[in-house]
Amino acid sequence: MADGAKSAKAVFLDRDGVINRDSADYVKSLAEFSLIPGSVEAIAKLTQAGYEVFVITNQSGLARGIIDMAGLEEIHRYMKNAVREAGGEIRGVYFCPHLPDEGCDCRKPSPGLIRKAAEENDLDISKAVMIGDKGTDIECAQRAGCKGAYLVKTGIRELPGRDRMEEWKILRAVADDLFQAADWLIADEDDDNR
């Protein structure tokens, strides 16, 4: 930002299971990429409420050889255009291309992608929020130092047990979908600013 101050309103979104339907066989092409109803509108609502929106996603399909960079870029271009047409903006997409056992620092739950997005966009992580559909999303946000997180029920895996959720001090609520989480986030922030 021009005045040297860090952006105060950033939201990190997981992709598969939050913005688009997830698949146990991975989303390998644009033909398999299906937006969850209301997700694009939710991102537009966040944008219009003054949030900078970033996508933080594990994409091990690259390392597995089931999608190439051109295919991934095509999906992300489509997603960003759909959001733009709805009146929103995705400021950046950050992805981990590695397999789970490669030991990188960018695969969630490691906080590398959030830290990279924050550094490249001058974001204050301590004022940022994460919205995801898995425990790894919430753990990533907590390890990065985010102030809050929301879990959504639109993923393909069962939500973690209540006992596991208690470990995540930053978890604010479990929402039905991204649209509900966005509504709650905006309402929570309005309450915080009163």
Coordinates of C-alpha atoms in Angstrom, one line a residue:
M1 CA 0.0 0.0 0.0
A2 CA 1.2 3.5 -0.8
D3 CA 1.4 4.8 2.8
G4 CA 3.4 1.8 4.1
A5 CA 0.5 0.5 6.1
K6 CA -0.5 -3.1 5.8
S7 CA -3.9 -4.1 4.4
A8 CA -6.2 -4.8 7.3
K9 CA -8.9 -6.9 5.5
A10 CA -7.6 -10.0 3.9
V11 CA -9.4 -13.4 3.4
F12 CA -7.7 -16.6 2.4
L13 CA -10.0 -19.2 0.8
D14 CA -9.3 -22.8 0.1
R15 CA -10.4 -23.7 -3.4
D16 CA -11.6 -27.3 -3.7
G17 CA -14.6 -27.9 -1.5
V18 CA -15.1 -24.2 -0.8
I19 CA -15.3 -22.4 -4.2
N20 CA -15.7 -25.4 -6.4
R21 CA -16.9 -29.0 -5.9
D22 CA -14.1 -31.2 -4.7
S23 CA -13.4 -34.7 -6.1
A24 CA -11.8 -37.7 -4.5
D25 CA -10.1 -38.2 -7.9
Y26 CA -8.8 -34.6 -8.0
V27 CA -10.1 -31.8 -10.3
K28 CA -8.0 -32.5 -13.3
S29 CA -9.4 -30.2 -16.0
L30 CA -11.7 -27.3 -16.6
A31 CA -14.4 -29.8 -17.6
E32 CA -14.3 -31.2 -14.1
F33 CA -14.3 -27.8 -12.4
S34 CA -17.8 -27.0 -11.1
L35 CA -18.5 -23.9 -9.0
I36 CA -20.5 -24.4 -5.8
P37 CA -23.7 -22.4 -6.0
G38 CA -23.3 -19.0 -4.3
S39 CA -19.5 -19.2 -4.0
V40 CA -18.8 -16.6 -6.7
E41 CA -21.4 -14.3 -5.3
A42 CA -19.8 -14.8 -1.8
I43 CA -16.4 -13.6 -3.1
A44 CA -18.0 -10.6 -4.8
K45 CA -19.7 -9.8 -1.5
L46 CA -16.4 -10.0 0.3
T47 CA -14.7 -7.8 -2.3
Q48 CA -17.5 -5.2 -2.1
A49 CA -17.1 -5.2 1.7
G50 CA -13.5 -4.2 1.3
Y51 CA -11.7 -7.5 1.7
E52 CA -8.8 -8.6 -0.4
V53 CA -9.4 -12.2 -1.4
F54 CA -6.7 -14.8 -2.0
V55 CA -7.0 -18.5 -2.8
I56 CA -4.6 -20.8 -0.9
T57 CA -4.8 -24.4 -2.3
N58 CA -2.9 -27.7 -2.3
Q59 CA -2.7 -29.0 -5.9
S60 CA -0.7 -32.2 -5.7
G61 CA -2.2 -33.2 -9.1
L62 CA 0.7 -31.4 -10.6
A63 CA 3.3 -33.6 -8.9
R64 CA 1.1 -36.7 -9.7
G65 CA 1.1 -35.8 -13.4
I66 CA -2.6 -35.8 -13.7
I67 CA -2.8 -32.1 -14.5
D68 CA -0.2 -29.8 -16.0
M69 CA 0.5 -26.1 -15.4
A70 CA -1.5 -25.0 -18.4
G71 CA -4.6 -26.9 -17.3
L72 CA -4.3 -25.5 -13.7
E73 CA -3.9 -21.9 -15.1
E74 CA -6.9 -22.4 -17.3
I75 CA -9.0 -23.4 -14.3
H76 CA -7.8 -20.4 -12.3
R77 CA -8.3 -18.0 -15.2
Y78 CA -11.9 -19.3 -15.5
M79 CA -12.5 -19.0 -11.7
K80 CA -11.1 -15.5 -11.6
N81 CA -13.2 -14.4 -14.6
A82 CA -16.4 -15.8 -13.1
V83 CA -15.7 -13.9 -9.9
R84 CA -14.9 -10.7 -11.8
E85 CA -18.2 -11.0 -13.8
A86 CA -20.1 -11.2 -10.5
G87 CA -18.5 -8.0 -9.3
G88 CA -15.7 -9.5 -7.2
E89 CA -11.9 -10.0 -7.4
I90 CA -9.5 -12.7 -6.5
R91 CA -6.2 -10.8 -5.9
G92 CA -4.1 -13.9 -6.2
V93 CA -4.0 -17.7 -6.3
Y94 CA -1.3 -19.5 -4.3
F95 CA -0.9 -23.2 -4.7
C96 CA 1.4 -26.0 -3.5
P97 CA 2.3 -28.4 -6.3
H98 CA 4.0 -31.0 -4.0
L99 CA 3.0 -34.4 -2.8
P100 CA 2.1 -34.8 0.9
D101 CA 5.4 -36.6 1.7
E102 CA 7.8 -34.1 0.0
G103 CA 8.2 -32.1 3.2
C104 CA 7.7 -28.6 1.7
D105 CA 6.6 -25.6 3.7
C106 CA 3.9 -24.6 1.3
R107 CA 1.5 -27.6 1.6
K108 CA -1.3 -27.0 4.1
P109 CA -1.3 -27.3 7.0
S110 CA 2.1 -25.7 6.7
P111 CA 1.7 -21.9 6.6
G112 CA 4.0 -21.1 3.7
L113 CA 1.4 -20.1 1.2
I114 CA -0.3 -17.7 3.6
R115 CA 3.1 -16.2 4.5
K116 CA 4.0 -15.9 0.8
A117 CA 0.7 -14.1 -0.1
A118 CA 1.1 -11.8 2.9
E119 CA 4.7 -10.9 2.0
E120 CA 4.0 -10.3 -1.7
N121 CA 0.8 -8.2 -1.0
D122 CA 1.8 -6.4 2.2
L123 CA -0.9 -8.1 4.3
D124 CA -1.1 -8.2 8.1
I125 CA -1.7 -11.9 8.8
S126 CA -2.8 -11.1 12.4
K127 CA -5.8 -9.4 10.9
A128 CA -6.6 -12.0 8.3
V129 CA -9.2 -14.8 8.2
M130 CA -9.2 -18.2 6.5
I131 CA -12.2 -20.1 5.1
G132 CA -11.8 -23.7 4.4
D133 CA -13.5 -27.1 4.4
K134 CA -10.8 -29.2 6.1
G135 CA -8.9 -29.3 9.3
T136 CA -5.7 -28.6 7.4
D137 CA -7.1 -25.2 6.3
I138 CA -7.8 -24.2 9.9
E139 CA -4.5 -25.5 11.2
C140 CA -2.7 -23.6 8.4
A141 CA -4.4 -20.4 9.4
Q142 CA -3.6 -20.9 13.1
R143 CA 0.0 -21.7 12.4
A144 CA 0.3 -18.7 10.2
G145 CA -1.1 -16.4 12.9
C146 CA -4.5 -15.5 11.4
K147 CA -7.0 -14.0 13.7
G148 CA -9.9 -16.2 12.7
A149 CA -11.2 -19.0 10.6
Y150 CA -14.5 -20.5 9.4
L151 CA -15.1 -24.1 8.4
V152 CA -17.6 -24.9 5.6
K153 CA -19.6 -28.1 5.1
T154 CA -19.3 -28.2 1.3
G155 CA -16.2 -30.4 1.1
I156 CA -16.3 -34.2 0.3
R157 CA -14.8 -35.3 3.6
E158 CA -16.6 -35.4 7.0
L159 CA -15.9 -32.5 9.2
P160 CA -13.4 -33.1 12.0
G161 CA -14.9 -34.3 15.3
R162 CA -15.9 -31.7 17.9
D163 CA -12.9 -32.7 20.1
R164 CA -10.5 -31.8 17.2
M165 CA -12.2 -28.5 16.6
E166 CA -11.4 -27.4 20.2
E167 CA -7.7 -27.4 19.3
W168 CA -8.3 -24.6 16.8
K169 CA -8.5 -21.5 19.0
I170 CA -9.2 -19.3 15.9
L171 CA -12.2 -21.3 14.6
R172 CA -15.2 -18.9 14.8
A173 CA -17.9 -21.1 13.3
V174 CA -18.9 -23.9 11.0
A175 CA -21.0 -22.6 8.1
D176 CA -23.1 -24.4 5.5
D177 CA -21.1 -22.9 2.6
L178 CA -18.9 -20.0 1.6
F179 CA -21.8 -17.6 1.2
Q180 CA -22.9 -18.1 4.8
A181 CA -19.3 -17.9 6.0
A182 CA -18.9 -14.6 4.1
D183 CA -22.1 -13.2 5.7
W184 CA -20.9 -14.2 9.1
L185 CA -17.4 -12.8 8.6
I186 CA -18.8 -9.4 7.4
A187 CA -21.2 -9.3 10.4
D188 CA -18.5 -10.3 12.9
E189 CA -16.2 -7.5 11.5
D190 CA -19.0 -5.0 11.7
D191 CA -19.5 -6.0 15.4
D192 CA -15.8 -5.7 16.1
N193 CA -15.7 -2.2 14.7
R194 CA -18.6 -0.9 16.8

